[in-house]
Amino acid sequence: MVFNTGAALLDGIVLAVVSREPEGTYGYRITQDVRYALEVSESTLYPVLRRLQKDGCLECYDKEYGGRNRRYYKITEKGVAQLNLYRSEWEIYSSKISAIFENRSS
């Protein structure tokens, strides 16, 4: 992708991806789902997951899978509220950008 993405957009995408699974989802799967929209490495994504956890937007737990522990991330109520804010801000932002690209006035 030729557009740079800010931290808020990445946070919003991560929260949206995690929110799709009521019981949470694991890091590798989150990376794969985020890569649908953005080219991001695991080394970029894991600090985002840790920060969102520290901020109270995600909680994590370990679960055994195939003889190993897998870390799962689940969105919290605070995370849902933050995701809703990102969604509403994205609607405003993206409609303004689309208007410019499509040569429409707002």
mmCIF file with all atom_site columns, C-alpha atoms in Angstrom:
data_model
loop_
_atom_site.group_PDB
_atom_site.id
_atom_site.type_symbol
_atom_site.label_atom_id
_atom_site.label_alt_id
_atom_site.label_comp_id
_atom_site.label_asym_id
_atom_site.label_entity_id
_atom_site.label_seq_id
_atom_site.pdbx_PDB_ins_code
_atom_site.Cartn_x
_atom_site.Cartn_y
_atom_site.Cartn_z
_atom_site.occupancy
_atom_site.B_iso_or_equiv
_atom_site.pdbx_formal_charge
_atom_site.auth_seq_id
_atom_site.auth_comp_id
_atom_site.auth_asym_id
_atom_site.auth_atom_id
_atom_site.pdbx_PDB_model_num
ATOM 1   C CA . MET A 1 1   ? 0.000   0.000   0.000  1.00 0.00 ? 1   MET A CA 1
ATOM 2   C CA . VAL A 1 2   ? 1.324   3.418   -0.883 1.00 0.00 ? 2   VAL A CA 1
ATOM 3   C CA . PHE A 1 3   ? -0.418  5.251   1.977  1.00 0.00 ? 3   PHE A CA 1
ATOM 4   C CA . ASN A 1 4   ? 1.252   5.568   5.356  1.00 0.00 ? 4   ASN A CA 1
ATOM 5   C CA . THR A 1 5   ? -0.919  4.504   8.241  1.00 0.00 ? 5   THR A CA 1
ATOM 6   C CA . GLY A 1 6   ? -0.945  6.115   11.631 1.00 0.00 ? 6   GLY A CA 1
ATOM 7   C CA . ALA A 1 7   ? -1.031  4.398   14.985 1.00 0.00 ? 7   ALA A CA 1
ATOM 8   C CA . ALA A 1 8   ? -4.728  5.187   15.494 1.00 0.00 ? 8   ALA A CA 1
ATOM 9   C CA . LEU A 1 9   ? -5.702  3.461   12.247 1.00 0.00 ? 9   LEU A CA 1
ATOM 10  C CA . LEU A 1 10  ? -3.662  0.380   13.142 1.00 0.00 ? 10  LEU A CA 1
ATOM 11  C CA . ASP A 1 11  ? -5.186  0.338   16.639 1.00 0.00 ? 11  ASP A CA 1
ATOM 12  C CA . GLY A 1 12  ? -8.675  0.560   15.144 1.00 0.00 ? 12  GLY A CA 1
ATOM 13  C CA . ILE A 1 13  ? -8.037  -2.265  12.704 1.00 0.00 ? 13  ILE A CA 1
ATOM 14  C CA . VAL A 1 14  ? -6.578  -4.496  15.434 1.00 0.00 ? 14  VAL A CA 1
ATOM 15  C CA . LEU A 1 15  ? -9.542  -3.827  17.718 1.00 0.00 ? 15  LEU A CA 1
ATOM 16  C CA . ALA A 1 16  ? -11.959 -4.544  14.862 1.00 0.00 ? 16  ALA A CA 1
ATOM 17  C CA . VAL A 1 17  ? -10.208 -7.831  14.053 1.00 0.00 ? 17  VAL A CA 1
ATOM 18  C CA . VAL A 1 18  ? -10.153 -8.958  17.684 1.00 0.00 ? 18  VAL A CA 1
ATOM 19  C CA . SER A 1 19  ? -13.793 -7.939  18.222 1.00 0.00 ? 19  SER A CA 1
ATOM 20  C CA . ARG A 1 20  ? -14.974 -10.377 15.532 1.00 0.00 ? 20  ARG A CA 1
ATOM 21  C CA . GLU A 1 21  ? -14.247 -13.350 17.815 1.00 0.00 ? 21  GLU A CA 1
ATOM 22  C CA . PRO A 1 22  ? -16.269 -13.296 21.068 1.00 0.00 ? 22  PRO A CA 1
ATOM 23  C CA . GLU A 1 23  ? -13.797 -15.606 22.820 1.00 0.00 ? 23  GLU A CA 1
ATOM 24  C CA . GLY A 1 24  ? -10.772 -13.775 21.459 1.00 0.00 ? 24  GLY A CA 1
ATOM 25  C CA . THR A 1 25  ? -8.172  -14.697 18.902 1.00 0.00 ? 25  THR A CA 1
ATOM 26  C CA . TYR A 1 26  ? -4.437  -15.330 18.852 1.00 0.00 ? 26  TYR A CA 1
ATOM 27  C CA . GLY A 1 27  ? -1.566  -13.185 17.637 1.00 0.00 ? 27  GLY A CA 1
ATOM 28  C CA . TYR A 1 28  ? -0.685  -14.959 14.404 1.00 0.00 ? 28  TYR A CA 1
ATOM 29  C CA . ARG A 1 29  ? -4.320  -14.961 13.288 1.00 0.00 ? 29  ARG A CA 1
ATOM 30  C CA . ILE A 1 30  ? -4.618  -11.263 14.133 1.00 0.00 ? 30  ILE A CA 1
ATOM 31  C CA . THR A 1 31  ? -1.525  -10.580 12.014 1.00 0.00 ? 31  THR A CA 1
ATOM 32  C CA . GLN A 1 32  ? -2.989  -12.468 9.054  1.00 0.00 ? 32  GLN A CA 1
ATOM 33  C CA . ASP A 1 33  ? -6.334  -10.660 9.321  1.00 0.00 ? 33  ASP A CA 1
ATOM 34  C CA . VAL A 1 34  ? -4.704  -7.228  9.671  1.00 0.00 ? 34  VAL A CA 1
ATOM 35  C CA . ARG A 1 35  ? -2.572  -7.977  6.607  1.00 0.00 ? 35  ARG A CA 1
ATOM 36  C CA . TYR A 1 36  ? -5.772  -8.111  4.569  1.00 0.00 ? 36  TYR A CA 1
ATOM 37  C CA . ALA A 1 37  ? -5.887  -4.298  4.912  1.00 0.00 ? 37  ALA A CA 1
ATOM 38  C CA . LEU A 1 38  ? -2.308  -3.301  5.763  1.00 0.00 ? 38  LEU A CA 1
ATOM 39  C CA . GLU A 1 39  ? 1.140   -4.717  5.193  1.00 0.00 ? 39  GLU A CA 1
ATOM 40  C CA . VAL A 1 40  ? 2.331   -5.180  8.760  1.00 0.00 ? 40  VAL A CA 1
ATOM 41  C CA . SER A 1 41  ? 4.950   -7.415  10.337 1.00 0.00 ? 41  SER A CA 1
ATOM 42  C CA . GLU A 1 42  ? 4.559   -9.406  13.518 1.00 0.00 ? 42  GLU A CA 1
ATOM 43  C CA . SER A 1 43  ? 7.314   -7.289  15.065 1.00 0.00 ? 43  SER A CA 1
ATOM 44  C CA . THR A 1 44  ? 5.109   -4.232  14.480 1.00 0.00 ? 44  THR A CA 1
ATOM 45  C CA . LEU A 1 45  ? 1.885   -5.849  15.611 1.00 0.00 ? 45  LEU A CA 1
ATOM 46  C CA . TYR A 1 46  ? 2.902   -7.396  18.936 1.00 0.00 ? 46  TYR A CA 1
ATOM 47  C CA . PRO A 1 47  ? 3.870   -4.051  20.526 1.00 0.00 ? 47  PRO A CA 1
ATOM 48  C CA . VAL A 1 48  ? 0.454   -2.729  19.422 1.00 0.00 ? 48  VAL A CA 1
ATOM 49  C CA . LEU A 1 49  ? -1.240  -5.680  21.126 1.00 0.00 ? 49  LEU A CA 1
ATOM 50  C CA . ARG A 1 50  ? 0.770   -5.092  24.317 1.00 0.00 ? 50  ARG A CA 1
ATOM 51  C CA . ARG A 1 51  ? -0.039  -1.366  24.310 1.00 0.00 ? 51  ARG A CA 1
ATOM 52  C CA . LEU A 1 52  ? -3.753  -1.980  23.761 1.00 0.00 ? 52  LEU A CA 1
ATOM 53  C CA . GLN A 1 53  ? -3.635  -4.467  26.620 1.00 0.00 ? 53  GLN A CA 1
ATOM 54  C CA . LYS A 1 54  ? -1.832  -1.977  28.863 1.00 0.00 ? 54  LYS A CA 1
ATOM 55  C CA . ASP A 1 55  ? -4.430  0.674   27.957 1.00 0.00 ? 55  ASP A CA 1
ATOM 56  C CA . GLY A 1 56  ? -7.222  -1.675  29.017 1.00 0.00 ? 56  GLY A CA 1
ATOM 57  C CA . CYS A 1 57  ? -8.646  -2.191  25.514 1.00 0.00 ? 57  CYS A CA 1
ATOM 58  C CA . LEU A 1 58  ? -7.603  -5.848  25.310 1.00 0.00 ? 58  LEU A CA 1
ATOM 59  C CA . GLU A 1 59  ? -7.194  -8.639  27.800 1.00 0.00 ? 59  GLU A CA 1
ATOM 60  C CA . CYS A 1 60  ? -5.212  -11.760 27.153 1.00 0.00 ? 60  CYS A CA 1
ATOM 61  C CA . TYR A 1 61  ? -5.135  -15.332 28.331 1.00 0.00 ? 61  TYR A CA 1
ATOM 62  C CA . ASP A 1 62  ? -3.204  -18.460 27.429 1.00 0.00 ? 62  ASP A CA 1
ATOM 63  C CA . LYS A 1 63  ? -4.849  -21.600 26.110 1.00 0.00 ? 63  LYS A CA 1
ATOM 64  C CA . GLU A 1 64  ? -3.291  -24.938 25.201 1.00 0.00 ? 64  GLU A CA 1
ATOM 65  C CA . TYR A 1 65  ? -3.294  -25.756 21.504 1.00 0.00 ? 65  TYR A CA 1
ATOM 66  C CA . GLY A 1 66  ? -1.422  -28.662 19.955 1.00 0.00 ? 66  GLY A CA 1
ATOM 67  C CA . GLY A 1 67  ? 0.674   -29.243 23.075 1.00 0.00 ? 67  GLY A CA 1
ATOM 68  C CA . ARG A 1 68  ? 1.709   -25.586 23.333 1.00 0.00 ? 68  ARG A CA 1
ATOM 69  C CA . ASN A 1 69  ? 0.284   -22.517 24.978 1.00 0.00 ? 69  ASN A CA 1
ATOM 70  C CA . ARG A 1 70  ? -1.211  -19.985 22.618 1.00 0.00 ? 70  ARG A CA 1
ATOM 71  C CA . ARG A 1 71  ? -1.872  -16.419 23.776 1.00 0.00 ? 71  ARG A CA 1
ATOM 72  C CA . TYR A 1 72  ? -5.358  -15.145 22.996 1.00 0.00 ? 72  TYR A CA 1
ATOM 73  C CA . TYR A 1 73  ? -6.475  -11.524 22.955 1.00 0.00 ? 73  TYR A CA 1
ATOM 74  C CA . LYS A 1 74  ? -10.034 -10.471 23.723 1.00 0.00 ? 74  LYS A CA 1
ATOM 75  C CA . ILE A 1 75  ? -11.576 -7.014  23.457 1.00 0.00 ? 75  ILE A CA 1
ATOM 76  C CA . THR A 1 76  ? -12.770 -5.372  26.685 1.00 0.00 ? 76  THR A CA 1
ATOM 77  C CA . GLU A 1 77  ? -15.657 -2.962  27.242 1.00 0.00 ? 77  GLU A CA 1
ATOM 78  C CA . LYS A 1 78  ? -13.176 -0.107  27.090 1.00 0.00 ? 78  LYS A CA 1
ATOM 79  C CA . GLY A 1 79  ? -11.861 -1.548  23.820 1.00 0.00 ? 79  GLY A CA 1
ATOM 80  C CA . VAL A 1 80  ? -15.378 -1.708  22.364 1.00 0.00 ? 80  VAL A CA 1
ATOM 81  C CA . ALA A 1 81  ? -15.919 1.947   23.287 1.00 0.00 ? 81  ALA A CA 1
ATOM 82  C CA . GLN A 1 82  ? -12.585 2.886   21.673 1.00 0.00 ? 82  GLN A CA 1
ATOM 83  C CA . LEU A 1 83  ? -13.441 0.855   18.564 1.00 0.00 ? 83  LEU A CA 1
ATOM 84  C CA . ASN A 1 84  ? -16.784 2.650   18.273 1.00 0.00 ? 84  ASN A CA 1
ATOM 85  C CA . LEU A 1 85  ? -14.968 5.984   18.465 1.00 0.00 ? 85  LEU A CA 1
ATOM 86  C CA . TYR A 1 86  ? -12.528 4.877   15.744 1.00 0.00 ? 86  TYR A CA 1
ATOM 87  C CA . ARG A 1 87  ? -15.442 3.735   13.567 1.00 0.00 ? 87  ARG A CA 1
ATOM 88  C CA . SER A 1 88  ? -17.273 7.046   13.830 1.00 0.00 ? 88  SER A CA 1
ATOM 89  C CA . GLU A 1 89  ? -14.094 9.035   13.193 1.00 0.00 ? 89  GLU A CA 1
ATOM 90  C CA . TRP A 1 90  ? -13.257 6.784   10.224 1.00 0.00 ? 90  TRP A CA 1
ATOM 91  C CA . GLU A 1 91  ? -16.677 7.440   8.653  1.00 0.00 ? 91  GLU A CA 1
ATOM 92  C CA . ILE A 1 92  ? -16.088 11.190  8.768  1.00 0.00 ? 92  ILE A CA 1
ATOM 93  C CA . TYR A 1 93  ? -12.462 10.977  7.618  1.00 0.00 ? 93  TYR A CA 1
ATOM 94  C CA . SER A 1 94  ? -13.032 8.502   4.787  1.00 0.00 ? 94  SER A CA 1
ATOM 95  C CA . SER A 1 95  ? -16.039 10.384  3.418  1.00 0.00 ? 95  SER A CA 1
ATOM 96  C CA . LYS A 1 96  ? -13.981 13.589  3.238  1.00 0.00 ? 96  LYS A CA 1
ATOM 97  C CA . ILE A 1 97  ? -11.117 11.824  1.451  1.00 0.00 ? 97  ILE A CA 1
ATOM 98  C CA . SER A 1 98  ? -13.524 10.098  -0.949 1.00 0.00 ? 98  SER A CA 1
ATOM 99  C CA . ALA A 1 99  ? -15.145 13.436  -1.750 1.00 0.00 ? 99  ALA A CA 1
ATOM 100 C CA . ILE A 1 100 ? -11.780 14.889  -2.665 1.00 0.00 ? 100 ILE A CA 1
ATOM 101 C CA . PHE A 1 101 ? -10.789 11.877  -4.798 1.00 0.00 ? 101 PHE A CA 1
ATOM 102 C CA . GLU A 1 102 ? -14.161 11.914  -6.544 1.00 0.00 ? 102 GLU A CA 1
ATOM 103 C CA . ASN A 1 103 ? -14.035 15.679  -7.108 1.00 0.00 ? 103 ASN A CA 1
ATOM 104 C CA . ARG A 1 104 ? -17.147 16.301  -5.016 1.00 0.00 ? 104 ARG A CA 1
ATOM 105 C CA . SER A 1 105 ? -17.656 19.108  -2.579 1.00 0.00 ? 105 SER A CA 1
ATOM 106 C CA . SER A 1 106 ? -18.869 18.181  0.879  1.00 0.00 ? 106 SER A CA 1
#
